[in-house]
Amino acid sequence: MRTVRLLLLVLGAAAAAYGGWLLLPQLGTTLPWLLGGPVLHDLLVAPLVGLVGLALGRLVPDRRRLAWITAGLLASATLLLLAVPLLWRPPSAPPNPGLPDRDYPLGLTIGLAVVWAVVVLVLVVGTVVGRRRANRS
């Protein structure tokens, strides 16, 4: 097992070195993207997520409801993150005639609406079921 791990380590290091060698000529144009993502995350995204988490923790005392709201926020953030490249710039190539044109802003809006409709539905059903159980007791 130790030999296999050592072999995998050597292969991984060789692949990383080869990737670095290929990246070297484009380092001037790639470096801002490689550094910008973590810096943007650490200066903007992480504090914003922390503040939203603190606010939600104070505003929503029920932990089960908080879990569903958090899941909705995570799903929304994922959809928005995936949609940024499609919404940010126009396509770089002419549309493929075999594929239907898509309205990406509408698709994002529908996706977000479905996520939050499910979250609201679960919260409403949970409240109704909780009240019925409380009334039976």
PDB file of N, CA, C and O in Angstrom, residues 49 67-80 115-116:
ATOM      1  N   VAL A  49     -21.606  36.191   3.842  1.00  0.00           N
ATOM      2  CA  VAL A  49     -22.237  34.941   4.277  1.00  0.00           C
ATOM      3  C   VAL A  49     -22.280  34.874   5.805  1.00  0.00           C
ATOM      4  O   VAL A  49     -23.283  34.462   6.399  1.00  0.00           O
ATOM      5  N   ALA A  67     -32.789  25.526   9.012  1.00  0.00           N
ATOM      6  CA  ALA A  67     -32.114  24.590   8.107  1.00  0.00           C
ATOM      7  C   ALA A  67     -32.701  24.677   6.699  1.00  0.00           C
ATOM      8  O   ALA A  67     -31.957  24.660   5.708  1.00  0.00           O
ATOM      9  N   TRP A  68     -34.025  24.778   6.581  1.00  0.00           N
ATOM     10  CA  TRP A  68     -34.639  24.864   5.257  1.00  0.00           C
ATOM     11  C   TRP A  68     -34.336  26.197   4.585  1.00  0.00           C
ATOM     12  O   TRP A  68     -34.095  26.261   3.376  1.00  0.00           O
ATOM     13  N   ILE A  69     -34.322  27.272   5.353  1.00  0.00           N
ATOM     14  CA  ILE A  69     -33.995  28.579   4.781  1.00  0.00           C
ATOM     15  C   ILE A  69     -32.535  28.595   4.326  1.00  0.00           C
ATOM     16  O   ILE A  69     -32.207  29.108   3.251  1.00  0.00           O
ATOM     17  N   THR A  70     -31.671  27.993   5.124  1.00  0.00           N
ATOM     18  CA  THR A  70     -30.259  27.906   4.749  1.00  0.00           C
ATOM     19  C   THR A  70     -30.093  27.078   3.477  1.00  0.00           C
ATOM     20  O   THR A  70     -29.305  27.444   2.593  1.00  0.00           O
ATOM     21  N   ALA A  71     -30.821  25.982   3.368  1.00  0.00           N
ATOM     22  CA  ALA A  71     -30.757  25.159   2.151  1.00  0.00           C
ATOM     23  C   ALA A  71     -31.223  25.959   0.934  1.00  0.00           C
ATOM     24  O   ALA A  71     -30.629  25.867  -0.147  1.00  0.00           O
ATOM     25  N   GLY A  72     -32.268  26.752   1.101  1.00  0.00           N
ATOM     26  CA  GLY A  72     -32.737  27.599  -0.001  1.00  0.00           C
ATOM     27  C   GLY A  72     -31.705  28.639  -0.405  1.00  0.00           C
ATOM     28  O   GLY A  72     -31.496  28.893  -1.594  1.00  0.00           O
ATOM     29  N   LEU A  73     -31.035  29.222   0.588  1.00  0.00           N
ATOM     30  CA  LEU A  73     -29.991  30.201   0.287  1.00  0.00           C
ATOM     31  C   LEU A  73     -28.799  29.553  -0.418  1.00  0.00           C
ATOM     32  O   LEU A  73     -28.236  30.126  -1.357  1.00  0.00           O
ATOM     33  N   LEU A  74     -28.417  28.367   0.035  1.00  0.00           N
ATOM     34  CA  LEU A  74     -27.305  27.667  -0.621  1.00  0.00           C
ATOM     35  C   LEU A  74     -27.647  27.281  -2.058  1.00  0.00           C
ATOM     36  O   LEU A  74     -26.821  27.422  -2.966  1.00  0.00           O
ATOM     37  N   ALA A  75     -28.867  26.789  -2.273  1.00  0.00           N
ATOM     38  CA  ALA A  75     -29.283  26.432  -3.637  1.00  0.00           C
ATOM     39  C   ALA A  75     -29.337  27.677  -4.521  1.00  0.00           C
ATOM     40  O   ALA A  75     -28.921  27.646  -5.685  1.00  0.00           O
ATOM     41  N   SER A  76     -29.823  28.797  -3.963  1.00  0.00           N
ATOM     42  CA  SER A  76     -29.879  30.047  -4.727  1.00  0.00           C
ATOM     43  C   SER A  76     -28.479  30.535  -5.077  1.00  0.00           C
ATOM     44  O   SER A  76     -28.232  30.974  -6.206  1.00  0.00           O
ATOM     45  N   ALA A  77     -27.572  30.466  -4.110  1.00  0.00           N
ATOM     46  CA  ALA A  77     -26.197  30.896  -4.378  1.00  0.00           C
ATOM     47  C   ALA A  77     -25.554  30.023  -5.450  1.00  0.00           C
ATOM     48  O   ALA A  77     -24.828  30.527  -6.315  1.00  0.00           O
ATOM     49  N   THR A  78     -25.827  28.731  -5.420  1.00  0.00           N
ATOM     50  CA  THR A  78     -25.271  27.838  -6.429  1.00  0.00           C
ATOM     51  C   THR A  78     -25.828  28.163  -7.812  1.00  0.00           C
ATOM     52  O   THR A  78     -25.071  28.227  -8.797  1.00  0.00           O
ATOM     53  N   LEU A  79     -27.133  28.379  -7.908  1.00  0.00           N
ATOM     54  CA  LEU A  79     -27.731  28.742  -9.192  1.00  0.00           C
ATOM     55  C   LEU A  79     -27.154  30.062  -9.714  1.00  0.00           C
ATOM     56  O   LEU A  79     -26.845  30.186 -10.901  1.00  0.00           O
ATOM     57  N   LEU A  80     -27.018  31.030  -8.831  1.00  0.00           N
ATOM     58  CA  LEU A  80     -26.456  32.320  -9.256  1.00  0.00           C
ATOM     59  C   LEU A  80     -25.007  32.188  -9.695  1.00  0.00           C
ATOM     60  O   LEU A  80     -24.597  32.793 -10.690  1.00  0.00           O
ATOM     61  N   VAL A 115     -37.002  26.865  -6.288  1.00  0.00           N
ATOM     62  CA  VAL A 115     -36.295  26.611  -5.020  1.00  0.00           C
ATOM     63  C   VAL A 115     -37.060  27.226  -3.863  1.00  0.00           C
ATOM     64  O   VAL A 115     -37.334  26.575  -2.848  1.00  0.00           O
ATOM     65  N   TRP A 116     -37.436  28.490  -3.988  1.00  0.00           N
ATOM     66  CA  TRP A 116     -38.095  29.163  -2.869  1.00  0.00           C
ATOM     67  C   TRP A 116     -39.545  28.729  -2.701  1.00  0.00           C
ATOM     68  O   TRP A 116     -40.071  28.756  -1.575  1.00  0.00           O
TER      69      TRP A 116
END
